[in-house]
Structures are given as C-alpha cells and as structure tokens.
Amino acid sequence: MRIDELFNQRKPVISFEIFPPKKVDGIETLYDTLHELGDVQADFVSVTYGAGSSDNFNRTLEISKYVQDTFKVPALHHLTCAERSITEMDDIFAQLQEAGIENILALRGDVTAKQLELTDYEYAKDLIAAVSANGNFSTGAACYPEGHVSQLKECEDMKHLRQKANAGANFFISQLFFNNDHFYRLQEDAFANHIEKPISAGIMPILSQKQVARMTFMCGSSLPAKLVKLVHQYGEKPSDLQAAGIEYALEQARDLIEQGVDGVHIYAMNRSDVIQQIIPDLVNFTGEFA
C-alpha cells in the first residue's frame, strides 16, 4: 500500500524505523527481533540505507521485501542518491518495482565534494523529482525541526521544504527532536508557507548516555532541561535510564497525538523491547482520538 494513501485514510499514522545490520548474519537476528513483536501493529516500517555500495541497497531491499511479505505491512525503502547516475537509478527503480516496493524515502545522503562530482543528483530534491516522475512510488522526504546539522539556522529552511514538496514529495518524516515546540514551529511555518503535505514527527527514546552524546552531535538536536536532568539522574543506572527515556518518548508522542499531528515515527534502533513498549501504547492511545 502507498503511504500517501495511509495519510489520507487515518491520522495519526504510526510507524517505526529499523536498519540493516553491518554483518550479513545479523539480518537473521533482525528478523528474529521482528518476529518477537508478533503482530506488527505499526502502519508502516521504514528501512534505512547507506550511501554507496550495492550491498547496502541489496540489504535494504531484502529487509523491506521481508517486512512486506511476512507481516503484510508497507515498507518505506530509504534511498540515497550519492554517486548514482540516472542509468543506475533507473535500474534501482526497476528492482524496487519488481520486488513490490511502493514507497521510497528519497535522501541525498552524506557525501564529500568529490562524491558530488560522481552523481547526477546533487540534492535530495533532484532524487525526489526522479522518484516522482517514475510514477510507481509514493515519495517521502526528510525535514528538520531544528534545521539541518550542516546549517547554522535553528529551524527548517522553508525554501528547501517547498522545493522538496514541489519536486513531488508526498509526505515528510522529521529528524528526531526532544522538544515538541520545535516540531510545532515547523508545522506552523509549513502551513504559513502553503506546504500542505503530511509531516510525521520523528521520536527517538534515550537509552544511554553514549547514545545522547552521539545523536545530539550527529543530528544537532538540542536537549531540554528536563531530559538533561533525567540523563544525569539515571546515568549510572542503565536500566533506569532506559525506562525513563522510553517514558519521556511516550510523553512526547502522546502530546503530539493530542495536538493532532499527521504521524508519529519511532526511531527504534532495532530494539524489540523499545518497539514492544512504545508502538502498542501509541496505537491504543491513538484509538482514543479516532
């Protein structure tokens, strides 16, 4: 099923993200993790993808197809355009279509100046346009409540968001954030700029001090005082910090649902315990607002 149709049918759409393990034999472990969930209650599952080698594409495609075939849930196949030519991308589109994949999250990916010389797609909007022109896919794109980490701006540049929407993006999924006010500002700015595509809010539960340092550096997401205090309070007690981090994420998500967001997207880090604690809660909570 196309994810843009899901957004037309219900609100909010609940989803989570998984990623291909670095080792090939780790894929079976990931499948075991998904089977631990029993009935996957999410509306769709997104599968990440790294720039560059064909192995990354093959693993993402394998996992996406497995999710759809086994759990009958739409997969959102991530796709980056770094170092890709038009001919290569056309071949990728054909493989995705043959595998029954209907949904692509179109991203540029992190690239060097040298890599940009090797691609026919300089920006994410260029790949979005190519996916949209193909006509066989529902096209997702990324957005950034606190601005992209490579920019000094503290909020999403509406010019870039409009370019992605005009290129054919059917929906957006936000970068992770820990303060809902950042997401509400993004929504208001998009509305004021007549960008009317659904925007799903990206939430990542804090599970360890190391994770906090890594993700805030990589994504440029700020930590509100309440969350900083939780990390300090439970930093030496990993199980307590995980419980507090999951509850904080649930509080974020419940507030977003109460405010009528289009969707909530959980960055689950391949953790079945995270998915099991968060997704059913959100599905049940969503039912109260149906």
Coordinates of C-alpha atoms in Angstrom, one line a residue, residues 105 145 153 225:
L105 CA 12.2 7.8 1.3
P145 CA 12.6 20.8 13.1
K153 CA 19.8 28.1 11.2
A225 CA 16.4 20.8 30.7

